[in-house]
mmCIF file of C-alpha atoms in Angstrom:
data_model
loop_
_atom_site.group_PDB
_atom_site.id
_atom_site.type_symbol
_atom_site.label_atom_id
_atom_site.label_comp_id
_atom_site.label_asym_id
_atom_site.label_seq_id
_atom_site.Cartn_x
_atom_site.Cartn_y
_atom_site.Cartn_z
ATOM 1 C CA UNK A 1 -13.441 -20.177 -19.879
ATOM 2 C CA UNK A 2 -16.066 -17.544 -19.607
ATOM 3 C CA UNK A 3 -17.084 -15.178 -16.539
ATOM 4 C CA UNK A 4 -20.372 -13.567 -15.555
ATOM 5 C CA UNK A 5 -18.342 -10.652 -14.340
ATOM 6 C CA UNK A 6 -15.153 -10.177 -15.565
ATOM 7 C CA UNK A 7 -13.347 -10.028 -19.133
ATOM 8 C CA UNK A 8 -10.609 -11.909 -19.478
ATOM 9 C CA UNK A 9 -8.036 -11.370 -22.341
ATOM 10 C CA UNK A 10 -3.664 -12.536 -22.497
ATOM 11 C CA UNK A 11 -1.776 -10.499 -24.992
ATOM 12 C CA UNK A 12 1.931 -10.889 -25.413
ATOM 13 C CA UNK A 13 2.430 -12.709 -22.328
ATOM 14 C CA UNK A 14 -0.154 -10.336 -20.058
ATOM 15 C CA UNK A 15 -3.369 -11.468 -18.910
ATOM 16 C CA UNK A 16 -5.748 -8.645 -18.349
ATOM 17 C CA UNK A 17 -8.936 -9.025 -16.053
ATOM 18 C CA UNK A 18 -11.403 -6.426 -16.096
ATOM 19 C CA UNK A 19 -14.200 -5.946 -13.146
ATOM 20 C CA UNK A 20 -17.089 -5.800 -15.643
ATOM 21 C CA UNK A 21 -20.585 -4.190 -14.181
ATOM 22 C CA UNK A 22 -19.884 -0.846 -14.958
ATOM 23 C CA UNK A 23 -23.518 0.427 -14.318
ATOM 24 C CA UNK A 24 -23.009 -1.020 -10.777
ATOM 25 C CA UNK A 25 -19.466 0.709 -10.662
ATOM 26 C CA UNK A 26 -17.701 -2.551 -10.577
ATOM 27 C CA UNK A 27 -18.621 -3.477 -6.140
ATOM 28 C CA UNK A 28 -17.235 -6.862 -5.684
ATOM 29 C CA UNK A 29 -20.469 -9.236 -5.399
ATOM 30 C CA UNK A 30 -20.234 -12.205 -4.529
ATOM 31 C CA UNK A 31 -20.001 -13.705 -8.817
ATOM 32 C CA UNK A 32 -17.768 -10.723 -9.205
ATOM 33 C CA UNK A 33 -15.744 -12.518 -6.399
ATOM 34 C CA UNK A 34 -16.047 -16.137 -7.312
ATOM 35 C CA UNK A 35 -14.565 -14.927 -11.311
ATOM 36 C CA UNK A 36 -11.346 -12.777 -9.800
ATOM 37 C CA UNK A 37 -10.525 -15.941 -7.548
ATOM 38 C CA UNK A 38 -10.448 -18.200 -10.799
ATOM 39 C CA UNK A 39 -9.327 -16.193 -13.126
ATOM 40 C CA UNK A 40 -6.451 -14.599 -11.119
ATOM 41 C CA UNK A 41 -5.332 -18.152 -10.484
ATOM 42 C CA UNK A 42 -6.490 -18.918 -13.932
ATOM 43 C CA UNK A 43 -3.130 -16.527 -14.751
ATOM 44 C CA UNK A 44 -1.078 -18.095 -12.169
ATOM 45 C CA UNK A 45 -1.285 -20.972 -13.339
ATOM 46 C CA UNK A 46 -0.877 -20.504 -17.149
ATOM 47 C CA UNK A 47 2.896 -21.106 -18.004
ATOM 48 C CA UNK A 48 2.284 -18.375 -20.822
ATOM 49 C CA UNK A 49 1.277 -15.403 -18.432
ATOM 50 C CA UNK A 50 4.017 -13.125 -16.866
ATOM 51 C CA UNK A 51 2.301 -10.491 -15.352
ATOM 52 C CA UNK A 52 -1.826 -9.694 -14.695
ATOM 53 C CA UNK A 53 -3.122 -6.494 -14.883
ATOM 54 C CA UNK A 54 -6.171 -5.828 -12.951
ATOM 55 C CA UNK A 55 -8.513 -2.825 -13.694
ATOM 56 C CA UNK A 56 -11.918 -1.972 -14.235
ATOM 57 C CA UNK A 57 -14.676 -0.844 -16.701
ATOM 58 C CA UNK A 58 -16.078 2.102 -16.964
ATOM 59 C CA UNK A 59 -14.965 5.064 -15.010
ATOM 60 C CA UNK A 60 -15.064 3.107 -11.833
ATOM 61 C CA UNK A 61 -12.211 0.929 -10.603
ATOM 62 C CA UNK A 62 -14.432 -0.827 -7.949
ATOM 63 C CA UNK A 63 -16.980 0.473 -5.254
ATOM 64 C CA UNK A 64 -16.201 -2.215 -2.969
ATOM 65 C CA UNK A 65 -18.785 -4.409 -1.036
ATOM 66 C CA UNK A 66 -22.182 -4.595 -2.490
ATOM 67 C CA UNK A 67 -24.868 -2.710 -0.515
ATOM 68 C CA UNK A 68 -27.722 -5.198 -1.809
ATOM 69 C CA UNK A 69 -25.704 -8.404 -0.354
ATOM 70 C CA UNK A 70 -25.280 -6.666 2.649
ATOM 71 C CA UNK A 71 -28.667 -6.551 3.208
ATOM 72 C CA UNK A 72 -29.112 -10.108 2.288
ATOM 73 C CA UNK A 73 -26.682 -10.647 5.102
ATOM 74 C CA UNK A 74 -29.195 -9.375 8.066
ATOM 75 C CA UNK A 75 -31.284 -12.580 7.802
ATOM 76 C CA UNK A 76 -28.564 -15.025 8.023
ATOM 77 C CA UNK A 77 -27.298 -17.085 10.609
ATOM 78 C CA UNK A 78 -23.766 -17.008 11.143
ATOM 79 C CA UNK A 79 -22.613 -20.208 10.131
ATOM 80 C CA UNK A 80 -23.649 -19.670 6.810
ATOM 81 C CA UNK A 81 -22.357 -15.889 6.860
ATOM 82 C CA UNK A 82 -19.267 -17.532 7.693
ATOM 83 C CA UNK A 83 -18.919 -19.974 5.392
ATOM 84 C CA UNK A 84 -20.054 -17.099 2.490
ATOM 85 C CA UNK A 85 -17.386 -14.893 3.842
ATOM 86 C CA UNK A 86 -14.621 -17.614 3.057
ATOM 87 C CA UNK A 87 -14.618 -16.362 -0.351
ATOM 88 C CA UNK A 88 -13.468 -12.866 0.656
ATOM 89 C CA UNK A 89 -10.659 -13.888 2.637
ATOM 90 C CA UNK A 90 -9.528 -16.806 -0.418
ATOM 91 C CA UNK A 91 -9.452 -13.835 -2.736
ATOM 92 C CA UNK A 92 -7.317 -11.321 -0.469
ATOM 93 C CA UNK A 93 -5.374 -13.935 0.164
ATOM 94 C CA UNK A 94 -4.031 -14.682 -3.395
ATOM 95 C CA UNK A 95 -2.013 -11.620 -3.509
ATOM 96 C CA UNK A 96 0.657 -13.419 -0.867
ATOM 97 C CA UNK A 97 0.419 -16.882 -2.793
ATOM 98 C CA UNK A 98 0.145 -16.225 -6.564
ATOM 99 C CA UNK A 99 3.705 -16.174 -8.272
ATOM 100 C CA UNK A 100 2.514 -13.937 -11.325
ATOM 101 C CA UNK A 101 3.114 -10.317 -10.229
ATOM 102 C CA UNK A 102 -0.398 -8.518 -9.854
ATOM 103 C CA UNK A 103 -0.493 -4.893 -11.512
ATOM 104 C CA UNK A 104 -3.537 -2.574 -10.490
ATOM 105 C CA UNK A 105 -4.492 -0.234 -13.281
ATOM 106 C CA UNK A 106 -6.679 2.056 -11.160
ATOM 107 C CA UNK A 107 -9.039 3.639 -13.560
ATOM 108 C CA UNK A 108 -11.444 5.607 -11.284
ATOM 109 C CA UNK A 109 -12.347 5.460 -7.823
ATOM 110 C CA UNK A 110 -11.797 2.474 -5.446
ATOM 111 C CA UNK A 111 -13.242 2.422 -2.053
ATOM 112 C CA UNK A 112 -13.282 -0.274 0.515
ATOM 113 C CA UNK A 113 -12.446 -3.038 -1.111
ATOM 114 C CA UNK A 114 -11.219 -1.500 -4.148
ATOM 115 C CA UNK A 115 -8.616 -0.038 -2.054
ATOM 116 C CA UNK A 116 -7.920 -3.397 -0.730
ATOM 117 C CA UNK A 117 -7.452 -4.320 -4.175
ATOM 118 C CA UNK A 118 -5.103 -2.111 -5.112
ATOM 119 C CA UNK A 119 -3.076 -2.805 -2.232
ATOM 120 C CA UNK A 120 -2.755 -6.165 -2.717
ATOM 121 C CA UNK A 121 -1.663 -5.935 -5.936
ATOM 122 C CA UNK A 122 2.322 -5.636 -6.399
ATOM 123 C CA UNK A 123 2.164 -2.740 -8.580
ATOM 124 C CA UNK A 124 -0.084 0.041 -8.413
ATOM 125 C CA UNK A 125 -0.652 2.787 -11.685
ATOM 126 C CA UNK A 126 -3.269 5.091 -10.673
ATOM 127 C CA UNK A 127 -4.962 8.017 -12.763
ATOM 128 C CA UNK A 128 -5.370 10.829 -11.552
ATOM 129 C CA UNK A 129 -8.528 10.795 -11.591
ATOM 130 C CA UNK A 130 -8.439 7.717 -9.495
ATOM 131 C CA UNK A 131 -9.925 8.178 -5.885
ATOM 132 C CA UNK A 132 -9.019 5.599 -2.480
ATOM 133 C CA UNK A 133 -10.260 5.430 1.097
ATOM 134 C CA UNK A 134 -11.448 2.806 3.862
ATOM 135 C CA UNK A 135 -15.390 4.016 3.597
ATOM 136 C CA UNK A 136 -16.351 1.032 5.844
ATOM 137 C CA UNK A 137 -16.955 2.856 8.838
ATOM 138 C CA UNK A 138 -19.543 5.090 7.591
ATOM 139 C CA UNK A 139 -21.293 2.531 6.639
ATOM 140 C CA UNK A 140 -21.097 0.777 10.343
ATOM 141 C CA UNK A 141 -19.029 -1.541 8.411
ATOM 142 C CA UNK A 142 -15.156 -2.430 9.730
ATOM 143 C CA UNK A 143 -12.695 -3.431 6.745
ATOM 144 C CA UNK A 144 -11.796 -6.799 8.121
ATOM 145 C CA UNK A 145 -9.694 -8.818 5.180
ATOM 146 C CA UNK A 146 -8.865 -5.954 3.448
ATOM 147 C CA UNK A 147 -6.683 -4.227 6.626
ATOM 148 C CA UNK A 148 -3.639 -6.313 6.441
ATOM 149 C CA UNK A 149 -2.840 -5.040 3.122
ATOM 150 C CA UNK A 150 -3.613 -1.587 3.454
ATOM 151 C CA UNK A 151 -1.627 -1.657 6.780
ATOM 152 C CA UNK A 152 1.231 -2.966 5.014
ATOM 153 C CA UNK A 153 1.128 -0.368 2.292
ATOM 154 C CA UNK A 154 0.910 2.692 3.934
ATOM 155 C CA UNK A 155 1.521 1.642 7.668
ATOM 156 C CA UNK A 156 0.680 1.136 11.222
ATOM 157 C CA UNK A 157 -0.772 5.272 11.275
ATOM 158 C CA UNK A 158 -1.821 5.783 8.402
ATOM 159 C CA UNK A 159 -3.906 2.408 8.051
ATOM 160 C CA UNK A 160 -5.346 3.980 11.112
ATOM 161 C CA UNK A 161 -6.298 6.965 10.040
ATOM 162 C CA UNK A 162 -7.570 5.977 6.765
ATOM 163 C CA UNK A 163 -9.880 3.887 8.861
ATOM 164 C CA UNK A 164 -11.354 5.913 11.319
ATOM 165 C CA UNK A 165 -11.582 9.250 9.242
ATOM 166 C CA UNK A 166 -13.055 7.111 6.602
ATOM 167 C CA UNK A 167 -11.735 9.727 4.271
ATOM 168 C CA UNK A 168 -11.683 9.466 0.501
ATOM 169 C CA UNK A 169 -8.128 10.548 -0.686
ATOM 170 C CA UNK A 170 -7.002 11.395 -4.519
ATOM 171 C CA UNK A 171 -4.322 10.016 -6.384
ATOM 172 C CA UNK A 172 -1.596 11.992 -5.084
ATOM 173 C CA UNK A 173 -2.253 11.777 -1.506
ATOM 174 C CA UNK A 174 -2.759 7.933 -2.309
ATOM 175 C CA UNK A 175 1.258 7.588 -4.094
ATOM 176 C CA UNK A 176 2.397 10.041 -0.866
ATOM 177 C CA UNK A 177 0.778 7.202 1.334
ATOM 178 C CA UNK A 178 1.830 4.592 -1.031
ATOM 179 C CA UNK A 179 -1.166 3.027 -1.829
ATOM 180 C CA UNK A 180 -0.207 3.362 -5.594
ATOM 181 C CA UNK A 181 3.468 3.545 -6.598
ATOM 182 C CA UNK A 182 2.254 5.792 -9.856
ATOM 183 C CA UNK A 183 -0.330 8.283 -10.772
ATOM 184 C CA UNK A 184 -0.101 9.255 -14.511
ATOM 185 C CA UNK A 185 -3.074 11.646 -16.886
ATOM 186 C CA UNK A 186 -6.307 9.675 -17.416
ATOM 187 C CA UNK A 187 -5.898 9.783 -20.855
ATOM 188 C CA UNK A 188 -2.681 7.965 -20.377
ATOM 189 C CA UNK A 189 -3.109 4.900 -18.322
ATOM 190 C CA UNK A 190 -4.129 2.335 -20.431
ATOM 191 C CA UNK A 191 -0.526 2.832 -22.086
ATOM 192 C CA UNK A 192 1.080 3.272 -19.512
ATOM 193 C CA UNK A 193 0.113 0.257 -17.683
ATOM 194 C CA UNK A 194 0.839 -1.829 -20.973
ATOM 195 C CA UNK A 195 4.491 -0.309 -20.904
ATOM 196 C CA UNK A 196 4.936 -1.491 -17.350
ATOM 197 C CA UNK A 197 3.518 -4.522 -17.593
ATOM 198 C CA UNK A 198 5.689 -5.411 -20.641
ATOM 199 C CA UNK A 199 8.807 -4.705 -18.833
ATOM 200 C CA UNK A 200 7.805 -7.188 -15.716
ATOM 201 C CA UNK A 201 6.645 -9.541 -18.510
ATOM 202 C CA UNK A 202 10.335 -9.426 -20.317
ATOM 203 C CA UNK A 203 11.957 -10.856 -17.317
ATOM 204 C CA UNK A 204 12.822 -14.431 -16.805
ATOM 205 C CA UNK A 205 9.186 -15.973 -15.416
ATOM 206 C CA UNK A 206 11.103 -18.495 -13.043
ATOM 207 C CA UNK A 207 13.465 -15.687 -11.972
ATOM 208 C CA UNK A 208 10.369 -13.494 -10.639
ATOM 209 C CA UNK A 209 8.243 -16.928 -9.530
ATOM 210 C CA UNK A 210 11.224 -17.033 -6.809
ATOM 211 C CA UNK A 211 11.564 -13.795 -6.342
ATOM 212 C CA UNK A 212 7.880 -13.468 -5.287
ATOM 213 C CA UNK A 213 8.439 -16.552 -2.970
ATOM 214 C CA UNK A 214 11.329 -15.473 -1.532
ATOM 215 C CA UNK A 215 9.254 -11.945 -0.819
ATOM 216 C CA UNK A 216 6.465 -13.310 0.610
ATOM 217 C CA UNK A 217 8.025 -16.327 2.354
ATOM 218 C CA UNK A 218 10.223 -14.828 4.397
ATOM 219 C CA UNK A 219 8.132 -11.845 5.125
ATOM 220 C CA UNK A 220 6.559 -14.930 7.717
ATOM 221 C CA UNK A 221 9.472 -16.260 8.918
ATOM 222 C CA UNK A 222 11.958 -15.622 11.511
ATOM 223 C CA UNK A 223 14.713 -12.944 10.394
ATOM 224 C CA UNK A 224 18.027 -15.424 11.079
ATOM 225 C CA UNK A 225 16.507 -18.370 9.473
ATOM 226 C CA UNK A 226 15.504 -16.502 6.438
ATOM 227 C CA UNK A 227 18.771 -16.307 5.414
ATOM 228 C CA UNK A 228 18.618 -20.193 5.348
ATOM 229 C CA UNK A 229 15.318 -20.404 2.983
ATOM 230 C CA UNK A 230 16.888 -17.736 0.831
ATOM 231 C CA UNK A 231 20.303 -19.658 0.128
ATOM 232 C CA UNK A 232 17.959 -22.829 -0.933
ATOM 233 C CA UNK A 233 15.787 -20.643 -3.699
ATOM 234 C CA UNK A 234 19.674 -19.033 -4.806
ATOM 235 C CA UNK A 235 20.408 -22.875 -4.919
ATOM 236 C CA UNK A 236 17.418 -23.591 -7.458
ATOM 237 C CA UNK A 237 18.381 -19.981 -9.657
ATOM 238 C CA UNK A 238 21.607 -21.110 -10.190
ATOM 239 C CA UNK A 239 20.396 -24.224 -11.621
ATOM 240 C CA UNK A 240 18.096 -23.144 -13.819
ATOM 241 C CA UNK A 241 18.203 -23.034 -17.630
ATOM 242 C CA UNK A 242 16.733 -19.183 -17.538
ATOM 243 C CA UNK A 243 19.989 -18.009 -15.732
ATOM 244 C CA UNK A 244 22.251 -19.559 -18.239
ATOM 245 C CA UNK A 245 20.182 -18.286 -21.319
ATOM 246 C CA UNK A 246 20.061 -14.484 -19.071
ATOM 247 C CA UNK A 247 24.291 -14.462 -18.647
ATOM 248 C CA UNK A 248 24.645 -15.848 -22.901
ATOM 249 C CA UNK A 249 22.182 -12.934 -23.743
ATOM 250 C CA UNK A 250 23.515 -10.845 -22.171
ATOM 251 C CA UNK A 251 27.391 -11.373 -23.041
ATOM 252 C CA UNK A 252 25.746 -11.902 -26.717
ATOM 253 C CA UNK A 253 24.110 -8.695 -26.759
ATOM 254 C CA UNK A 254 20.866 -10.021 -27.422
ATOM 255 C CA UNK A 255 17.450 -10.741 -26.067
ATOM 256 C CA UNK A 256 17.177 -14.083 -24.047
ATOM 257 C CA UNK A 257 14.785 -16.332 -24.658
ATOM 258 C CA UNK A 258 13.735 -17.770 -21.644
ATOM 259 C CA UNK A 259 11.803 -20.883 -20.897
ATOM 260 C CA UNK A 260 10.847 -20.785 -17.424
ATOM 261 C CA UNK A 261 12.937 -23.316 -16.032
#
């Protein structure tokens, strides 16, 4: 398949998407939108793809919203700024349903929605030249489907205050607030984020399918009768085919070959 926006490459099990309008530092139009929403799930759903790594070209990660649309948006009635705005919400919300772990390779800055982004991905590997923060506000903007996420990374106060300060952070203050879980030299990224993605790749792909369901599943669900949900998913692991191959390989000494089932 080919994209207007993105590139779109799998190597040794790892699909890599990159935001591709570098001259317009990557802002997530709504094409740029439509291609991570199918190409994302494009991964998902690809029995051959264990783990997505999501960055972008350039020196920019992502700007965010697109100025120009906005502007677009000032004529519109609402039904049909509603019915636009669906494909926002579809995209922020693949990060709770997709079963392929998501790791953001922050190259540069991401604001707005690039932070939302990178906290919806599972993994975050920033450089440190990498820059985050909730610009929305200065803009007269509010960042509506991206909040969630950043609330959940960094929490209740600090989702606050990276809202109403608007404030652009750098790297480190972004892994203290946990936006990104790793912030590693520029020059070093691209290597780094292969390594990492490699290792979440080597694991059996049924084993972290659950384990992503079990996460995000019972994340919505009521404490006691979690417990119930997560005894069924055990049920299905200790059925499958990938946790006999993992115990052999493992009293074998060797690597298991796993087949996702």
């Amino acid at each position: 398949m080919s994209y207007e926006t993105i590139l779109y490459e799998v190597t040794d099990n790892i699909a890599k998407i990159t935001m591709n309008l570098p001259e317009m530092r990557n802002p997530l139009t709504k094409q740029l939108t439509k291609d991570l929403i199918v190409a994302i799930r494009t991964a998902d759903q690809d029995r051959d793809v264990h783990a997505i790594i999501l960055t972008g070209a350039g020196k920019v990660f992502s700007a965010g919203g697109n100025l120009n649309e906005f502007k677009e948006n000032f004529e519109k009635a609402v039904p049909q700024l509603h019915h636009e705005g669906k494909e926002s919400t579809e995209l922020f919300k693949l990060g709770a349903t997709v079963k392929t772990p998501i790791i953001a390779s922050v190259n540069g800055p991401a604001l707005g929605g690039g932070t939302g982004l990178v906290a919806m991905s599972h993994i975050a590997i920033a450089s440190n030249k990498a820059k985050l923060g909730l610009t929305e506000l200065k803009l007269g903007l509010v960042p509506f489907v991206i909040l969630p996420w950043v609330r959940r990374a960094v929490g209740d106060r600090r989702a606050m205050e990276l809202m109403l300060t608007a404030e652009i952070i750098d790297a480190e203050r972004a892994k203290d607030y946990e936006l990104v879980h790793r912030v590693v030299p520029h020059e070093e990224l691209e290597e780094e984020t292969w390594a990492l993605a490699k290792i979440v790749a080597s694991h059996s792909p049924l084993a972290v399918n659950l384990g992503m369901d079990a996460y995000f599943t019972t994340e919505q669900m009521d404490f006691m009768k979690s417990f119930d949900y997560l005894s069924t998913l055990r049920l299905v692991s200790f059925q499958s085919e990938d946790l006999k191959e993992g115990a052999s390989a493992f009293l074998e000494k060797r690597k298991p070959k796993w087949q996702g089932k």
